[in-house]
Amino acid sequence: VSSVPIADAQDAPLVGSVAVTFSQRMSPAAASADAIWLEGPAGIVPTDVQLLGDGRTVVLSPAEPLVDVTAYTVRGNAGVVDHFGQAIALGDAPSTVLLSFVTGDFTPPPLPEPGSIMVSVPTDGTCTAIGGAGSVEAGTLVVLRNQSTGETTTVEASADGSFTVSGAAEVGDDIDILFIDASGNETTF
C-alpha cells in the first residue's frame, strides 16, 4: 500500500484529497464510505470516496478542510476487497489502519492584544518596539520592518513572550512588525 500523504507524514496539507493505492486492482465496493474512511480526533470525517480509473487507488476527499496539527487515520474493513473478492487482512479486529498522518501547522500567530506592544516615535534614527510578557508565543521571531527603506531587524521572543526590537527609522517612515512562528507562519501588525 502506498499513499498521499505518505504514511506517518507530519506536515500533511489541510485541503485536498487523501489517496491510498493498493498493490491489486480493487473491487468498486472498496470505494465506499462503509468500507474505507478517514478518522480524526472527533470521529469519522465526512468524505467523498472514489476508486480511480487505475482500479488500485481509492481517493477520500474531505468535505471540509482538516484541522492543523491533528492526527488522522484512514481505516478499512472487510468491505475493502480486491477484484478477486479477497478482503484486506483484519485478523480479529473489525477494521485495520491503512494510513496514519498528522497535518502541518498552517495557522498564523494571533495578533497581540491591544496595548501589549508599544512602538516609539523614531528619535535619533531609531524606532523601538517593546512587547510585554505574553505579547507573543515564546520563540516567535519578531521582525521590525521599515517599509520605506526595506531594512529589517529580527529578534526572538523570550520564554515569557516578551521582546524588544529596535531598527533604523525616521519620522514619516512606514513601520510594521511581523510575527513568525516556528512553522514559518506569519502575522503582520
PDB file of N, CA and C in Angstrom, residues 1-8 18-26 36 56-60 74-76 80-82 87-89 96-100:
ATOM      1  N   VAL A   1       0.852  -1.175   0.000  1.00  0.00           N
ATOM      2  CA  VAL A   1       0.000   0.000   0.000  1.00  0.00           C
ATOM      3  C   VAL A   1       0.895   1.235   0.000  1.00  0.00           C
ATOM      4  N   SER A   2       0.619   2.169  -0.900  1.00  0.00           N
ATOM      5  CA  SER A   2       1.281   3.467  -0.879  1.00  0.00           C
ATOM      6  C   SER A   2       0.198   4.522  -0.721  1.00  0.00           C
ATOM      7  N   SER A   3       0.607   5.748  -0.420  1.00  0.00           N
ATOM      8  CA  SER A   3      -0.405   6.753  -0.117  1.00  0.00           C
ATOM      9  C   SER A   3       0.101   8.164  -0.342  1.00  0.00           C
ATOM     10  N   VAL A   4      -0.872   9.080  -0.422  1.00  0.00           N
ATOM     11  CA  VAL A   4      -0.641  10.519  -0.407  1.00  0.00           C
ATOM     12  C   VAL A   4      -1.641  11.075   0.589  1.00  0.00           C
ATOM     13  N   PRO A   5      -1.201  11.705   1.685  1.00  0.00           N
ATOM     14  CA  PRO A   5       0.197  11.906   2.058  1.00  0.00           C
ATOM     15  C   PRO A   5       0.865  10.573   2.388  1.00  0.00           C
ATOM     16  N   ILE A   6       2.189  10.612   2.487  1.00  0.00           N
ATOM     17  CA  ILE A   6       2.907   9.384   2.807  1.00  0.00           C
ATOM     18  C   ILE A   6       2.572   8.950   4.233  1.00  0.00           C
ATOM     19  N   ALA A   7       2.704   7.671   4.484  1.00  0.00           N
ATOM     20  CA  ALA A   7       2.421   7.142   5.824  1.00  0.00           C
ATOM     21  C   ALA A   7       3.282   7.855   6.857  1.00  0.00           C
ATOM     22  N   ASP A   8       2.673   8.202   7.968  1.00  0.00           N
ATOM     23  CA  ASP A   8       3.321   8.856   9.100  1.00  0.00           C
ATOM     24  C   ASP A   8       3.818  10.266   8.797  1.00  0.00           C
ATOM     25  N   VAL A  18      -6.963  12.553   0.151  1.00  0.00           N
ATOM     26  CA  VAL A  18      -6.099  11.513   0.686  1.00  0.00           C
ATOM     27  C   VAL A  18      -6.259  10.314  -0.238  1.00  0.00           C
ATOM     28  N   ALA A  19      -5.148   9.767  -0.712  1.00  0.00           N
ATOM     29  CA  ALA A  19      -5.208   8.647  -1.655  1.00  0.00           C
ATOM     30  C   ALA A  19      -4.461   7.446  -1.102  1.00  0.00           C
ATOM     31  N   VAL A  20      -5.074   6.281  -1.240  1.00  0.00           N
ATOM     32  CA  VAL A  20      -4.451   5.024  -0.843  1.00  0.00           C
ATOM     33  C   VAL A  20      -4.395   4.148  -2.093  1.00  0.00           C
ATOM     34  N   THR A  21      -3.180   3.724  -2.458  1.00  0.00           N
ATOM     35  CA  THR A  21      -3.003   2.883  -3.645  1.00  0.00           C
ATOM     36  C   THR A  21      -2.642   1.475  -3.201  1.00  0.00           C
ATOM     37  N   PHE A  22      -3.450   0.522  -3.621  1.00  0.00           N
ATOM     38  CA  PHE A  22      -3.265  -0.885  -3.259  1.00  0.00           C
ATOM     39  C   PHE A  22      -2.422  -1.579  -4.323  1.00  0.00           C
ATOM     40  N   SER A  23      -1.836  -2.713  -3.980  1.00  0.00           N
ATOM     41  CA  SER A  23      -0.998  -3.469  -4.920  1.00  0.00           C
ATOM     42  C   SER A  23      -1.843  -4.215  -5.955  1.00  0.00           C
ATOM     43  N   GLN A  24      -3.110  -4.458  -5.646  1.00  0.00           N
ATOM     44  CA  GLN A  24      -4.028  -5.163  -6.554  1.00  0.00           C
ATOM     45  C   GLN A  24      -5.146  -4.211  -6.990  1.00  0.00           C
ATOM     46  N   ARG A  25      -5.754  -4.524  -8.126  1.00  0.00           N
ATOM     47  CA  ARG A  25      -6.967  -3.798  -8.522  1.00  0.00           C
ATOM     48  C   ARG A  25      -8.043  -4.108  -7.478  1.00  0.00           C
ATOM     49  N   MET A  26      -8.810  -3.104  -7.129  1.00  0.00           N
ATOM     50  CA  MET A  26      -9.817  -3.251  -6.086  1.00  0.00           C
ATOM     51  C   MET A  26     -11.206  -3.362  -6.695  1.00  0.00           C
ATOM     52  N   ILE A  36     -14.126   2.079   3.634  1.00  0.00           N
ATOM     53  CA  ILE A  36     -12.876   2.799   3.905  1.00  0.00           C
ATOM     54  C   ILE A  36     -13.246   4.219   4.318  1.00  0.00           C
ATOM     55  N   ARG A  56      -6.771   0.724  -8.619  1.00  0.00           N
ATOM     56  CA  ARG A  56      -5.951   0.438  -7.442  1.00  0.00           C
ATOM     57  C   ARG A  56      -5.980   1.554  -6.406  1.00  0.00           C
ATOM     58  N   THR A  57      -6.364   2.760  -6.834  1.00  0.00           N
ATOM     59  CA  THR A  57      -6.269   3.926  -5.952  1.00  0.00           C
ATOM     60  C   THR A  57      -7.649   4.371  -5.489  1.00  0.00           C
ATOM     61  N   VAL A  58      -7.810   4.406  -4.172  1.00  0.00           N
ATOM     62  CA  VAL A  58      -9.038   4.916  -3.556  1.00  0.00           C
ATOM     63  C   VAL A  58      -8.718   6.309  -3.025  1.00  0.00           C
ATOM     64  N   VAL A  59      -9.560   7.279  -3.404  1.00  0.00           N
ATOM     65  CA  VAL A  59      -9.353   8.674  -3.018  1.00  0.00           C
ATOM     66  C   VAL A  59     -10.473   9.098  -2.083  1.00  0.00           C
ATOM     67  N   LEU A  60     -10.077   9.648  -0.938  1.00  0.00           N
ATOM     68  CA  LEU A  60     -11.025  10.190   0.034  1.00  0.00           C
ATOM     69  C   LEU A  60     -10.883  11.702   0.017  1.00  0.00           C
ATOM     70  N   VAL A  74      -6.630   6.643   8.123  1.00  0.00           N
ATOM     71  CA  VAL A  74      -7.520   6.016   7.150  1.00  0.00           C
ATOM     72  C   VAL A  74      -7.656   4.567   7.572  1.00  0.00           C
ATOM     73  N   ARG A  75      -8.901   4.131   7.733  1.00  0.00           N
ATOM     74  CA  ARG A  75      -9.182   2.763   8.166  1.00  0.00           C
ATOM     75  C   ARG A  75     -10.016   2.062   7.105  1.00  0.00           C
ATOM     76  N   GLY A  76      -9.899   0.745   7.089  1.00  0.00           N
ATOM     77  CA  GLY A  76     -10.701  -0.054   6.177  1.00  0.00           C
ATOM     78  C   GLY A  76     -11.214  -1.286   6.894  1.00  0.00           C
ATOM     79  N   VAL A  80     -13.257  -3.708   2.028  1.00  0.00           N
ATOM     80  CA  VAL A  80     -12.149  -3.371   1.124  1.00  0.00           C
ATOM     81  C   VAL A  80     -11.669  -4.692   0.527  1.00  0.00           C
ATOM     82  N   VAL A  81     -12.162  -4.968  -0.671  1.00  0.00           N
ATOM     83  CA  VAL A  81     -11.842  -6.237  -1.341  1.00  0.00           C
ATOM     84  C   VAL A  81     -11.207  -5.972  -2.697  1.00  0.00           C
ATOM     85  N   ASP A  82     -10.311  -6.879  -3.105  1.00  0.00           N
ATOM     86  CA  ASP A  82      -9.690  -6.731  -4.418  1.00  0.00           C
ATOM     87  C   ASP A  82     -10.617  -7.303  -5.494  1.00  0.00           C
ATOM     88  N   ALA A  87     -10.743  -9.934   0.841  1.00  0.00           N
ATOM     89  CA  ALA A  87     -10.735  -8.758   1.712  1.00  0.00           C
ATOM     90  C   ALA A  87      -9.338  -8.532   2.279  1.00  0.00           C
ATOM     91  N   ILE A  88      -9.092  -7.289   2.704  1.00  0.00           N
ATOM     92  CA  ILE A  88      -7.823  -6.992   3.362  1.00  0.00           C
ATOM     93  C   ILE A  88      -7.743  -7.780   4.658  1.00  0.00           C
ATOM     94  N   ALA A  89      -6.526  -8.052   5.096  1.00  0.00           N
ATOM     95  CA  ALA A  89      -6.325  -8.828   6.327  1.00  0.00           C
ATOM     96  C   ALA A  89      -6.716  -7.988   7.534  1.00  0.00           C
ATOM     97  N   THR A  96      -8.888  -2.118  10.081  1.00  0.00           N
ATOM     98  CA  THR A  96      -7.438  -2.009  10.171  1.00  0.00           C
ATOM     99  C   THR A  96      -6.996  -0.623   9.709  1.00  0.00           C
ATOM    100  N   VAL A  97      -5.857  -0.189  10.219  1.00  0.00           N
ATOM    101  CA  VAL A  97      -5.299   1.106   9.824  1.00  0.00           C
ATOM    102  C   VAL A  97      -4.577   0.925   8.488  1.00  0.00           C
ATOM    103  N   LEU A  98      -4.970   1.729   7.509  1.00  0.00           N
ATOM    104  CA  LEU A  98      -4.311   1.711   6.209  1.00  0.00           C
ATOM    105  C   LEU A  98      -3.278   2.827   6.100  1.00  0.00           C
ATOM    106  N   LEU A  99      -3.502   3.906   6.830  1.00  0.00           N
ATOM    107  CA  LEU A  99      -2.632   5.075   6.735  1.00  0.00           C
ATOM    108  C   LEU A  99      -2.856   5.952   7.950  1.00  0.00           C
ATOM    109  N   SER A 100      -1.760   6.470   8.505  1.00  0.00           N
ATOM    110  CA  SER A 100      -1.842   7.471   9.579  1.00  0.00           C
ATOM    111  C   SER A 100      -0.959   8.646   9.194  1.00  0.00           C
TER     112      SER A 100
END
